[in-house]
CSV table of C-alpha atoms in Angstrom, one decimal:
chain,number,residue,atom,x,y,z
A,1,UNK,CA,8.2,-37.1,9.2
A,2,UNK,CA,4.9,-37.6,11.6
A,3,UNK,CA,1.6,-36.5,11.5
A,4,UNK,CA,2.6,-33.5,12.9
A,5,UNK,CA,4.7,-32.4,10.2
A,6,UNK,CA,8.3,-33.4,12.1
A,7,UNK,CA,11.2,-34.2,9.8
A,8,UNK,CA,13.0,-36.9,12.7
A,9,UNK,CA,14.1,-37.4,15.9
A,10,UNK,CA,17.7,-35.6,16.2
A,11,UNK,CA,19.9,-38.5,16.9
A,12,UNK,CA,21.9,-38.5,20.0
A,13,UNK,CA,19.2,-35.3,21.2
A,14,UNK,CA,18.6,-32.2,20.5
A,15,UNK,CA,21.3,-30.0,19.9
A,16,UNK,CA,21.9,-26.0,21.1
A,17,UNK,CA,20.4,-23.6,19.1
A,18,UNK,CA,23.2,-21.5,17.5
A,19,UNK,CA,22.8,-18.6,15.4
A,20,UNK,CA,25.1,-18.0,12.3
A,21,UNK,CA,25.4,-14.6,12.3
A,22,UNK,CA,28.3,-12.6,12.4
A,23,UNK,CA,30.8,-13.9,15.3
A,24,UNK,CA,33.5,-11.6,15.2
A,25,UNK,CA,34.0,-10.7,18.9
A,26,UNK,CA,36.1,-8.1,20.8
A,27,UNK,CA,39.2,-9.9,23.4
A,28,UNK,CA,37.4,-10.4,26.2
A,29,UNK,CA,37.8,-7.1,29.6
A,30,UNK,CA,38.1,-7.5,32.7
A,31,UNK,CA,33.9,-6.7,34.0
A,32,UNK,CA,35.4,-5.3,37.6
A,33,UNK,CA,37.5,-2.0,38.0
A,34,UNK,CA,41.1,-3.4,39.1
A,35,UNK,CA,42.6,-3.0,42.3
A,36,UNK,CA,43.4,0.3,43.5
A,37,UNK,CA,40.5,1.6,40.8
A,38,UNK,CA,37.1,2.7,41.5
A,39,UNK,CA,34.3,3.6,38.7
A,40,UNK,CA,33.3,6.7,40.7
A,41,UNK,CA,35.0,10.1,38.9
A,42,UNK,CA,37.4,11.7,40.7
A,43,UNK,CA,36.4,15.5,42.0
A,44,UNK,CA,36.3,18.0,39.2
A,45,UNK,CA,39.4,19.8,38.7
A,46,UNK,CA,41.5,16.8,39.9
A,47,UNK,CA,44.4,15.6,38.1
A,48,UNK,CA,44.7,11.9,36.7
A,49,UNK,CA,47.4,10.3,37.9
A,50,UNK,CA,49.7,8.2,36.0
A,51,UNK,CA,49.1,4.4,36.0
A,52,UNK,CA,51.0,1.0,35.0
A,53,UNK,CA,50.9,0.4,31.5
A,54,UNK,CA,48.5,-3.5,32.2
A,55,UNK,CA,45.9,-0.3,33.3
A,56,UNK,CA,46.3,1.4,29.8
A,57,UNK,CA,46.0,-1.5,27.9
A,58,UNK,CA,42.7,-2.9,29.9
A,59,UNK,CA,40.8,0.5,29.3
A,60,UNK,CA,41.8,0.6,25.4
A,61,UNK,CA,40.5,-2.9,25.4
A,62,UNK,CA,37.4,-1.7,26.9
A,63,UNK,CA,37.2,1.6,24.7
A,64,UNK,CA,37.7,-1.1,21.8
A,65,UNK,CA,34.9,-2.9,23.0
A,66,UNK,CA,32.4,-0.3,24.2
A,67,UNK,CA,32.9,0.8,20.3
A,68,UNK,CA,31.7,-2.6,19.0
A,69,UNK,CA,29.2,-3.0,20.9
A,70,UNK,CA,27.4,0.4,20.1
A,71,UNK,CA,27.9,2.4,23.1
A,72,UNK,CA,30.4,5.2,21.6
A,73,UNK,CA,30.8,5.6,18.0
A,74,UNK,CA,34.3,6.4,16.5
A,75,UNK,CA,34.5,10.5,16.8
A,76,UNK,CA,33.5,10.1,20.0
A,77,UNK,CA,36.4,7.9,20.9
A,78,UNK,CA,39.5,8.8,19.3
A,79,UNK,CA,39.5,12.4,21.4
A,80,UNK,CA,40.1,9.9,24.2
A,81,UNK,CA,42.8,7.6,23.1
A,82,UNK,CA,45.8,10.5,23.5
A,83,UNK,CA,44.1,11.1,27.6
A,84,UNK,CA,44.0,7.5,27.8
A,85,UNK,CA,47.9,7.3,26.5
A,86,UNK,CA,49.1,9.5,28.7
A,87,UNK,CA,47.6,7.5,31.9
A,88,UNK,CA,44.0,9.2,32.4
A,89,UNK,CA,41.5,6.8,33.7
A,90,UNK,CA,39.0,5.8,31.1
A,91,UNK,CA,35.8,5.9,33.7
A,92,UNK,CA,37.1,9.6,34.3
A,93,UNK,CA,36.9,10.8,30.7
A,94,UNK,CA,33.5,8.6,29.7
A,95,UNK,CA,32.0,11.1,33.0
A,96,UNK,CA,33.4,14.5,32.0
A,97,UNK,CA,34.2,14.1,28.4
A,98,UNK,CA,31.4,12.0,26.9
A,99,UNK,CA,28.7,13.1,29.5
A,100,UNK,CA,28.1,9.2,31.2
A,101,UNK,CA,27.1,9.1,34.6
A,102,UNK,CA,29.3,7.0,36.9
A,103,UNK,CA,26.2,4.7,37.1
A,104,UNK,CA,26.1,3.8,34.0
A,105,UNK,CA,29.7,3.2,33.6
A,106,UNK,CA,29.7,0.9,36.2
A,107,UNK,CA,27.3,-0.8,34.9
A,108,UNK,CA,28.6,-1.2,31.7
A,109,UNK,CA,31.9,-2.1,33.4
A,110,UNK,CA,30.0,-5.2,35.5
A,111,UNK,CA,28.4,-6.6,32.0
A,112,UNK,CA,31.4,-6.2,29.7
A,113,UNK,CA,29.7,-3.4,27.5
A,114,UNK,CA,26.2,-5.3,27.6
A,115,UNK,CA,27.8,-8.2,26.7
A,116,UNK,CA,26.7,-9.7,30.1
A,117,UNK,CA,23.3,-8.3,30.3
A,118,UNK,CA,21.6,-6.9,33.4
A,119,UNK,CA,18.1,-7.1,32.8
A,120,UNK,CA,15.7,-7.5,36.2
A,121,UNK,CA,13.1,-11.0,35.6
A,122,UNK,CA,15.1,-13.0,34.4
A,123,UNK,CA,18.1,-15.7,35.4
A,124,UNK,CA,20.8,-15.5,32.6
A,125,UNK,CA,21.2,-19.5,31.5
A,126,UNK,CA,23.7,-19.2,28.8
A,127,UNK,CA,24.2,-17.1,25.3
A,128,UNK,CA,22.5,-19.0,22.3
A,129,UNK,CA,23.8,-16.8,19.7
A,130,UNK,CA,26.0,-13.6,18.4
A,131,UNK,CA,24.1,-11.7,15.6
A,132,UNK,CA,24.8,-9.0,13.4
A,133,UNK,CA,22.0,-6.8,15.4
A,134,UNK,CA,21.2,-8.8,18.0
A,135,UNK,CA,22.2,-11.5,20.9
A,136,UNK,CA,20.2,-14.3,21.8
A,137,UNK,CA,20.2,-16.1,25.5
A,138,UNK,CA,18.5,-18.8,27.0
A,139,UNK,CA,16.9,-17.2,30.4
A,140,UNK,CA,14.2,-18.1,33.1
A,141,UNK,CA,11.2,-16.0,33.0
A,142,UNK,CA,10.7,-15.4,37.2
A,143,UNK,CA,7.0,-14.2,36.2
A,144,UNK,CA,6.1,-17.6,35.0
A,145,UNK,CA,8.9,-20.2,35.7
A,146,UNK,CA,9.5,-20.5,32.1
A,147,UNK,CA,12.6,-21.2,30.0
A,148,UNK,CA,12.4,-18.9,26.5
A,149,UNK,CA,15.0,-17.0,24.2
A,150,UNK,CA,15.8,-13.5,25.1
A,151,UNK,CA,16.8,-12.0,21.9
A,152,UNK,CA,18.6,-8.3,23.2
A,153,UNK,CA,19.2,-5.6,20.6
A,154,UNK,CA,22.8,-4.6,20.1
A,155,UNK,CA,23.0,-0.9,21.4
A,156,UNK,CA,24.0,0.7,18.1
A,157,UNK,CA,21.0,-0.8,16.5
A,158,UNK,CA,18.8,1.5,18.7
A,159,UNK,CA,20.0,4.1,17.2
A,160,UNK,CA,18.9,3.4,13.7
A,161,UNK,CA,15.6,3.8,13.4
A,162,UNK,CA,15.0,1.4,10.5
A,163,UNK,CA,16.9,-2.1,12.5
A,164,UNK,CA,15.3,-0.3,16.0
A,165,UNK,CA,11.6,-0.7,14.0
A,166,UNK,CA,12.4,-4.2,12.4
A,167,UNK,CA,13.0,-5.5,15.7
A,168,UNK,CA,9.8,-4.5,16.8
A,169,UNK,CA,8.0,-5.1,14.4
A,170,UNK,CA,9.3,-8.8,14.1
A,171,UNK,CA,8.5,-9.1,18.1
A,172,UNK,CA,5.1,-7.8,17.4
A,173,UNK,CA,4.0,-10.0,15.0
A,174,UNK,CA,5.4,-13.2,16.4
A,175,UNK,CA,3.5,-12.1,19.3
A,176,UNK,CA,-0.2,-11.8,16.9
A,177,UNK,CA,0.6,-14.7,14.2
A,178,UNK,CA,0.1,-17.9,15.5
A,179,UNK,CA,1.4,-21.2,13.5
A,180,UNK,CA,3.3,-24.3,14.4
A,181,UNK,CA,5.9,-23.8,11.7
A,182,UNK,CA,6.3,-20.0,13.6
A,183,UNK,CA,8.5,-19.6,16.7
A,184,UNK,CA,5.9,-17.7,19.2
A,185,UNK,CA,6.3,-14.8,20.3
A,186,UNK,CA,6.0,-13.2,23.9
A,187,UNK,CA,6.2,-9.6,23.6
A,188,UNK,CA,8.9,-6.8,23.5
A,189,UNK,CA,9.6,-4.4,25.9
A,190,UNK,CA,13.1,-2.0,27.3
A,191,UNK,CA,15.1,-1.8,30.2
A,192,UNK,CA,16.5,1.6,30.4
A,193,UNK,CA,18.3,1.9,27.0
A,194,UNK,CA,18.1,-2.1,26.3
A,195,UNK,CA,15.0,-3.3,23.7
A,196,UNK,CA,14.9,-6.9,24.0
A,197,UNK,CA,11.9,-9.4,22.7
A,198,UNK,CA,10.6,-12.8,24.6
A,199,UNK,CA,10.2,-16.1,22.3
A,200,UNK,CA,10.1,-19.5,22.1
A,201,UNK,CA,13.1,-21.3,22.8
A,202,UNK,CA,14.0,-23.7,20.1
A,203,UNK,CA,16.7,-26.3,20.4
A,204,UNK,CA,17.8,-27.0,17.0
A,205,UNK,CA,19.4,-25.7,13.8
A,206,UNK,CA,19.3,-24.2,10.8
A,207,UNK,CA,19.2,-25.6,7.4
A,208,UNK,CA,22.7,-23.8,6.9
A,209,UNK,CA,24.2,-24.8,10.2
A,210,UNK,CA,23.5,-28.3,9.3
A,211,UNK,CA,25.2,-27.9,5.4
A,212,UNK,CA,28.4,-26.2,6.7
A,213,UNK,CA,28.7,-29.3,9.5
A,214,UNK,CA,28.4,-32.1,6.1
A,215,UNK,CA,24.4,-32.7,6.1
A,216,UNK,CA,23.7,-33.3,2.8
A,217,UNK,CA,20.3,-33.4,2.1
A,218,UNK,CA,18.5,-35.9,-0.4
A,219,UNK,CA,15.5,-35.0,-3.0
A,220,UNK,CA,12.9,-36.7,-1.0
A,221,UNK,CA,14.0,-34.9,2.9
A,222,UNK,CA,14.5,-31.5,0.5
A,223,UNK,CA,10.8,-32.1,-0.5
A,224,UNK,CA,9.4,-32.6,2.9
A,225,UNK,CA,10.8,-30.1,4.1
A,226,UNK,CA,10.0,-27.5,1.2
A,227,UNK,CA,6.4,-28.9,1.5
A,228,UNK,CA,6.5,-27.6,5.6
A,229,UNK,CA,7.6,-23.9,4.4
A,230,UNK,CA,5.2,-23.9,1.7
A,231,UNK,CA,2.8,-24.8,4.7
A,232,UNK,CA,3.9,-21.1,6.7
A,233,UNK,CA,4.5,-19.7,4.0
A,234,UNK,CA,0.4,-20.2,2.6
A,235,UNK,CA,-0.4,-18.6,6.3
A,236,UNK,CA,1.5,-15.8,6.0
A,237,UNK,CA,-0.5,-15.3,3.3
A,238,UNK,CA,-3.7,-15.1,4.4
A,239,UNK,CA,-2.2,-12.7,6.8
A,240,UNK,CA,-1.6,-10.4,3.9
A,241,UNK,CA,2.5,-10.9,4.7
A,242,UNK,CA,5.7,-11.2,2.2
A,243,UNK,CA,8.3,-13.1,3.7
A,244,UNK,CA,10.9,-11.5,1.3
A,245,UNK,CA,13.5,-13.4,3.3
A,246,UNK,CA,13.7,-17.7,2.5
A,247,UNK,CA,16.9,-18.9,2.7
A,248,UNK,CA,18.2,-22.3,4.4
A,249,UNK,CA,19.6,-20.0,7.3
A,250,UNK,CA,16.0,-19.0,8.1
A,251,UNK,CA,14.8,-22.2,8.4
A,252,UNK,CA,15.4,-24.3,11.5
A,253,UNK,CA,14.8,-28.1,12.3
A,254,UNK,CA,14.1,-28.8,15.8
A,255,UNK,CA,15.7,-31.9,17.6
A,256,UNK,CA,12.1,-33.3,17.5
A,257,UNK,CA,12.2,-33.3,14.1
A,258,UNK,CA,10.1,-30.1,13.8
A,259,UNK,CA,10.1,-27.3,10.9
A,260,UNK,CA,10.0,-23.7,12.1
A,261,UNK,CA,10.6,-20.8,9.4
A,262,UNK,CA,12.0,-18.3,11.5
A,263,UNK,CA,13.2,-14.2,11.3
A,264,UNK,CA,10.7,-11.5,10.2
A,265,UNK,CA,12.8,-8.5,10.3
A,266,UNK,CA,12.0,-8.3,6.7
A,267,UNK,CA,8.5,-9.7,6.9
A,268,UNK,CA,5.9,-6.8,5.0
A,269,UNK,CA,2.3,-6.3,4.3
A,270,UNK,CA,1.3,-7.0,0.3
A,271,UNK,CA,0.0,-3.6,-0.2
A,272,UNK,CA,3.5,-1.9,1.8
A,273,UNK,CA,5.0,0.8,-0.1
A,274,UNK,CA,8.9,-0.6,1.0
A,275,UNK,CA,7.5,-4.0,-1.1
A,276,UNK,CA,9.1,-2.2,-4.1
A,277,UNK,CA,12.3,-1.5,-2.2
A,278,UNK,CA,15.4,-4.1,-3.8
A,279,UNK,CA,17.4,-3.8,-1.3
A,280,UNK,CA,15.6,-6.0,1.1
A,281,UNK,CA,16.3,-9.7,1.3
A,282,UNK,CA,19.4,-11.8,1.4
A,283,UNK,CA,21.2,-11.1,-2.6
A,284,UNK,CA,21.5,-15.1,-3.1
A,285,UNK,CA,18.0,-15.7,-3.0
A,286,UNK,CA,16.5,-12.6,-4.0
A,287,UNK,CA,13.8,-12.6,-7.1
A,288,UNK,CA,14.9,-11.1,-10.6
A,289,UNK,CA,11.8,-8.7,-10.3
A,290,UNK,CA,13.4,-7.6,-6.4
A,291,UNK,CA,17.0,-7.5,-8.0
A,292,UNK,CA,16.4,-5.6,-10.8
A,293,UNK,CA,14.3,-2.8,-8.2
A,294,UNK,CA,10.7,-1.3,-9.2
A,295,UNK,CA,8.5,-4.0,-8.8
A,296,UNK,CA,7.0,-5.3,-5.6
A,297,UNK,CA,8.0,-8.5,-3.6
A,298,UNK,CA,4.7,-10.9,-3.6
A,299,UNK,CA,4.1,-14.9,-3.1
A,300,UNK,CA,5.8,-15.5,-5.8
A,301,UNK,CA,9.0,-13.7,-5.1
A,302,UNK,CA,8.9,-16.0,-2.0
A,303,UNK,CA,8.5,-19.0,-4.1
A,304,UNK,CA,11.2,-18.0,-6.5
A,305,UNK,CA,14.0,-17.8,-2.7
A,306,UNK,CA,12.5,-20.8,-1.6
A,307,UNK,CA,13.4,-22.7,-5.1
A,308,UNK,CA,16.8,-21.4,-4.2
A,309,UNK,CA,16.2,-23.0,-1.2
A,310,UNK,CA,16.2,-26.5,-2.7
A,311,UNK,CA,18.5,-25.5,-5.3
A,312,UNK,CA,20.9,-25.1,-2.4
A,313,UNK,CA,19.8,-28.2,-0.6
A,314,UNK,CA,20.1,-30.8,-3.2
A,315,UNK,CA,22.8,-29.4,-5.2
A,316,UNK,CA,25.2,-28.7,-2.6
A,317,UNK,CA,26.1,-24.6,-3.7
A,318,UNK,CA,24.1,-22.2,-4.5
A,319,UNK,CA,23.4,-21.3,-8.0
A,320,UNK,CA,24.6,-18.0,-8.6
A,321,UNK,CA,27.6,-16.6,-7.1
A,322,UNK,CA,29.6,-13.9,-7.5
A,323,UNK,CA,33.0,-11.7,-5.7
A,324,UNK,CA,30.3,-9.1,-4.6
A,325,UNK,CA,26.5,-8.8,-4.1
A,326,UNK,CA,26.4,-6.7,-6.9
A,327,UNK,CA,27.7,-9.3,-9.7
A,328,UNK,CA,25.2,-12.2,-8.2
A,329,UNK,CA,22.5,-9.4,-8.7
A,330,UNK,CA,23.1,-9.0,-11.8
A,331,UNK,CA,23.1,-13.3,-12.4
A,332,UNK,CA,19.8,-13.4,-10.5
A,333,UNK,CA,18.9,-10.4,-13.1
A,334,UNK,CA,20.6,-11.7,-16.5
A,335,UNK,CA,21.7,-15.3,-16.3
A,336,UNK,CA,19.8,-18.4,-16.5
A,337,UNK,CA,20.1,-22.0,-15.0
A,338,UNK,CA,21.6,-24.3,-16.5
A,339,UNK,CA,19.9,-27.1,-17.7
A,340,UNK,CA,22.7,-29.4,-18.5
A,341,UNK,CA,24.4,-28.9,-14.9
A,342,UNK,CA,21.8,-29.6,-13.6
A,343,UNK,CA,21.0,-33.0,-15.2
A,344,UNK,CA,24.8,-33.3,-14.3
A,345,UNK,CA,23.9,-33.5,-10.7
A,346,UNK,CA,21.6,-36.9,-10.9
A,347,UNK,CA,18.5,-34.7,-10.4
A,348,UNK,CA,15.8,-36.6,-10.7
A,349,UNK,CA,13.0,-35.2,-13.3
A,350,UNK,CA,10.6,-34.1,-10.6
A,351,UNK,CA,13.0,-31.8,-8.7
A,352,UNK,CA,14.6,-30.7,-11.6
A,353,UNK,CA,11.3,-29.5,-12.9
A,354,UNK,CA,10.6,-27.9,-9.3
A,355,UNK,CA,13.6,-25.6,-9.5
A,356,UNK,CA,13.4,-24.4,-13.3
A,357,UNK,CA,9.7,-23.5,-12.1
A,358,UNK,CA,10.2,-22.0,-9.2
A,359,UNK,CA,12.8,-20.3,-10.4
A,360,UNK,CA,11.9,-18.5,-13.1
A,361,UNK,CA,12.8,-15.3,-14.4
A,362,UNK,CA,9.3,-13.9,-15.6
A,363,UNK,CA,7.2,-14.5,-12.2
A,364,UNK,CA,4.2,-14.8,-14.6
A,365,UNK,CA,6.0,-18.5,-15.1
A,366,UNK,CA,6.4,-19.5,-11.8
A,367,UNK,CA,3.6,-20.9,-9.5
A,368,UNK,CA,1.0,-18.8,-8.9
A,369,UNK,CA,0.1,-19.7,-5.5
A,370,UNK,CA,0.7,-21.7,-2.6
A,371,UNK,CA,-1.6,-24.0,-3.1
A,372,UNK,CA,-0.5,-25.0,-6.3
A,373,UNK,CA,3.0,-25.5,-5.5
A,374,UNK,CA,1.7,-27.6,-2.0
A,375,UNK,CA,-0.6,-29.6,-4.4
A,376,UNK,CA,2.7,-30.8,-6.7
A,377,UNK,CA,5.1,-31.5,-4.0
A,378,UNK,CA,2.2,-34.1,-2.0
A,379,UNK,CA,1.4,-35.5,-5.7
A,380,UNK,CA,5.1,-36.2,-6.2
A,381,UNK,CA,5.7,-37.7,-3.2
A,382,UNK,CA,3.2,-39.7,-2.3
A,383,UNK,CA,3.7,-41.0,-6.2
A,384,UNK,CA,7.0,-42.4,-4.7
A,385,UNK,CA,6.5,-46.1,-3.3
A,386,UNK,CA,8.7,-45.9,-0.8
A,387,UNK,CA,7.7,-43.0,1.3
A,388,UNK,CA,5.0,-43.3,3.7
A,389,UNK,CA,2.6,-40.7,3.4
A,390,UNK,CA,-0.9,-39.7,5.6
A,391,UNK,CA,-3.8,-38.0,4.0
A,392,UNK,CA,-3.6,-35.7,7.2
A,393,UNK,CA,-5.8,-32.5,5.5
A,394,UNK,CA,-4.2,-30.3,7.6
A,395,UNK,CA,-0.2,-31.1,7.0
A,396,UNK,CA,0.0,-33.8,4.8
A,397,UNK,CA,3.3,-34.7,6.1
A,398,UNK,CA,5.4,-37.7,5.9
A,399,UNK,CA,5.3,-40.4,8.7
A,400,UNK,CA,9.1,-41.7,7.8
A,401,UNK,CA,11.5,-39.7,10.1
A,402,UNK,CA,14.9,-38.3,9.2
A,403,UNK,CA,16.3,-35.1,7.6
A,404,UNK,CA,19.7,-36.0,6.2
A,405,UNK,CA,23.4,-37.9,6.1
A,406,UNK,CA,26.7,-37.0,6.6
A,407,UNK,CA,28.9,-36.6,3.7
């Protein structure tokens, strides 16, 4: 790690930025009406005529998909599978049926149900990644010339006005927050019924990407890189924010060896009333006080995920599991850590007295700020002979480069 707080060089470059979200995809449609097909409605009163069965199945694939996607919801399209059956064209019944114009099911027809998207500014370079609410795609800016991540929010999203305001909430305040260890953020904006949000294009991976590819992670990388969350995390802060989200998978390391703590869809102001509400957060890393409900998310329930964290990170697992989120609830409630497992693991004293803190039930126990946990982590490691550390005030961070091995 350099003065500026990077981990390493990636070796052999940097590598694409992937997200890890859900990747469950539909078969892919043909985009183009097939021959002898247009995506203008017949005249009213005009009978369908019958069509070969390759027909059929390439509008139930595209029903199939314009469900998962968002477009239609179920009841609106099972009244269409017996029309569709029986050799009705499926541009037809989306006009009359379902109230589309033919515009806008040819344009959903050109971009695969949004899956291709058709917003004007901006050259399409490539899809970065598949979430669970949203897509992300590497794109040119023609205003400025620029390449940044277009993250697009899935259709069905928009309807939900809680995910529709997380979105822009996140976009707003990576747009007004502005720290190193923060992707940037260059405003949110919608095209027709599309909200999308411009950032920062990062080339790297998450914490998680790299532990499911074999990275394993030793004590003294962990440390570093715990002490460059810590670091956001002290900002955030002194923006009056909660995280309430830490977790390896929100937590990225660019090829340059750079550490960015990324996604505030759950970020909150201290003094929020939803502070109190234990359904936010990630079940794995979530704080006893959050699991249990009734008591509000502050610093140190942030401290407490990111001890999970580097539980994770030097232990290899996480350390309490369950068949459902409601059993690992209850562990993150009821059960303690186990010491002797621990010790098990070749822990060395330090980090093993890192995670019991962190980690702690009572959040009277924990650290009670940022600063104090920063002021351990330097103390520890600059105690160790063979890391090279600067005094930097600012960052503090290591000179020697390199964030893990391969199992």
């Amino acid at each position: 790690m350099d003065r500026r707080g990077r981990v390493g060089p990636w070796p052999g470059g940097a590598p694409p930025v992937e997200c890890r979200a859900a990747r469950t995809r539909c078969p892919p449609v043909r985009a183009t009406a097939p021959a002898g097909r247009t995506t203008q409605s017949p005249a009213p009163g005009r009978r369908c005529r019958a069509r070969p069965d390759m027909s059929t199945h390439d509008d139930l694939k595209f029903l199939a998909l314009l469900v998962h996607r968002g477009h239609l919801d179920r009841k609106q399209a099972e009244p269409l599978l017996p029309a569709l059956k029986g050799g009705a064209e499926l541009d037809r019944l989306l006009v009359d049926l379902v109230g589309w114009t033919a515009k806008k099911v040819g344009m959903l027809r050109r971009t695969r149900a949004g899956e291709e998207p058709a917003i004007r500014g901006f050259d399409f370079l490539g899809r970065l990644g598949v979430g669970g609410t949203a897509d992300v795609f590497r794109v040119r800016d023609k205003a400025t010339g620029r390449t940044i991540a277009l993250k697009i929010l899935n259709p069905r999203c928009t309807r939900d006005p809680v995910q529709l305001k997380g979105f822009v909430t996140e976009a707003r305040l990576l747009e007004q927050l502005e720290h190193a260890g923060l992707v940037a953020g260059y405003g949110v904006a919608k095209a027709g019924e599309t909200y999308f949000a411009k950032m920062e294009l990062i080339e790297g991976k998450t914490l998680l990407e790299l532990m499911d590819e074999g990275h394993v992670f030793e004590e003294q990388v962990s440390l570093r890189i715990l002490l460059e969350v810590a670091g956001v995390l002290t900002y955030l802060d002194t923006q009056n924010l909660v995280h309430r989200d830490v977790k390896p998978g929100n937590i990225m390391l660019s090829g340059g060896g750079d550490v960015k703590l990324i996604d505030l869809g759950f970020c909150a102001m201290k003094d929020a009333r939803n502070l109190a509400d234990s359904a936010v957060g990630t079940v794995q890393y979530l704080s006893p006080e959050q699991a249990a409900g009734g008591a509000s998310a502050d610093l140190r329930s942030d401290i407490y995920s990111l001890g999970v964290t580097l539980f994770h990170l030097v232990v290899g697992r996480l350390p309490f599991e369950g068949s459902d989120d409601r059993e690992v609830l209850y562990k993150q409630v009821m059960e303690s850590l186990s010491s002797p497992e621990l010790k098990s693991r070749g822990l060395s004293p330090h980090v093993h007295y890192f995670i019991e803190k962190m980690m702690a039930k009572d959040a009277d126990v924990r650290y009670q700020s940022w600063d104090e946990l920063i002021q351990d982590i330097e103390e520890q490691l600059e105690g160790r002979e063979s890391l090279d550390f600067t005094r930097d005030a600012r960052t503090r961070a290591a000179r020697r480069r390199g964030f893990g091995r391969r199992r």
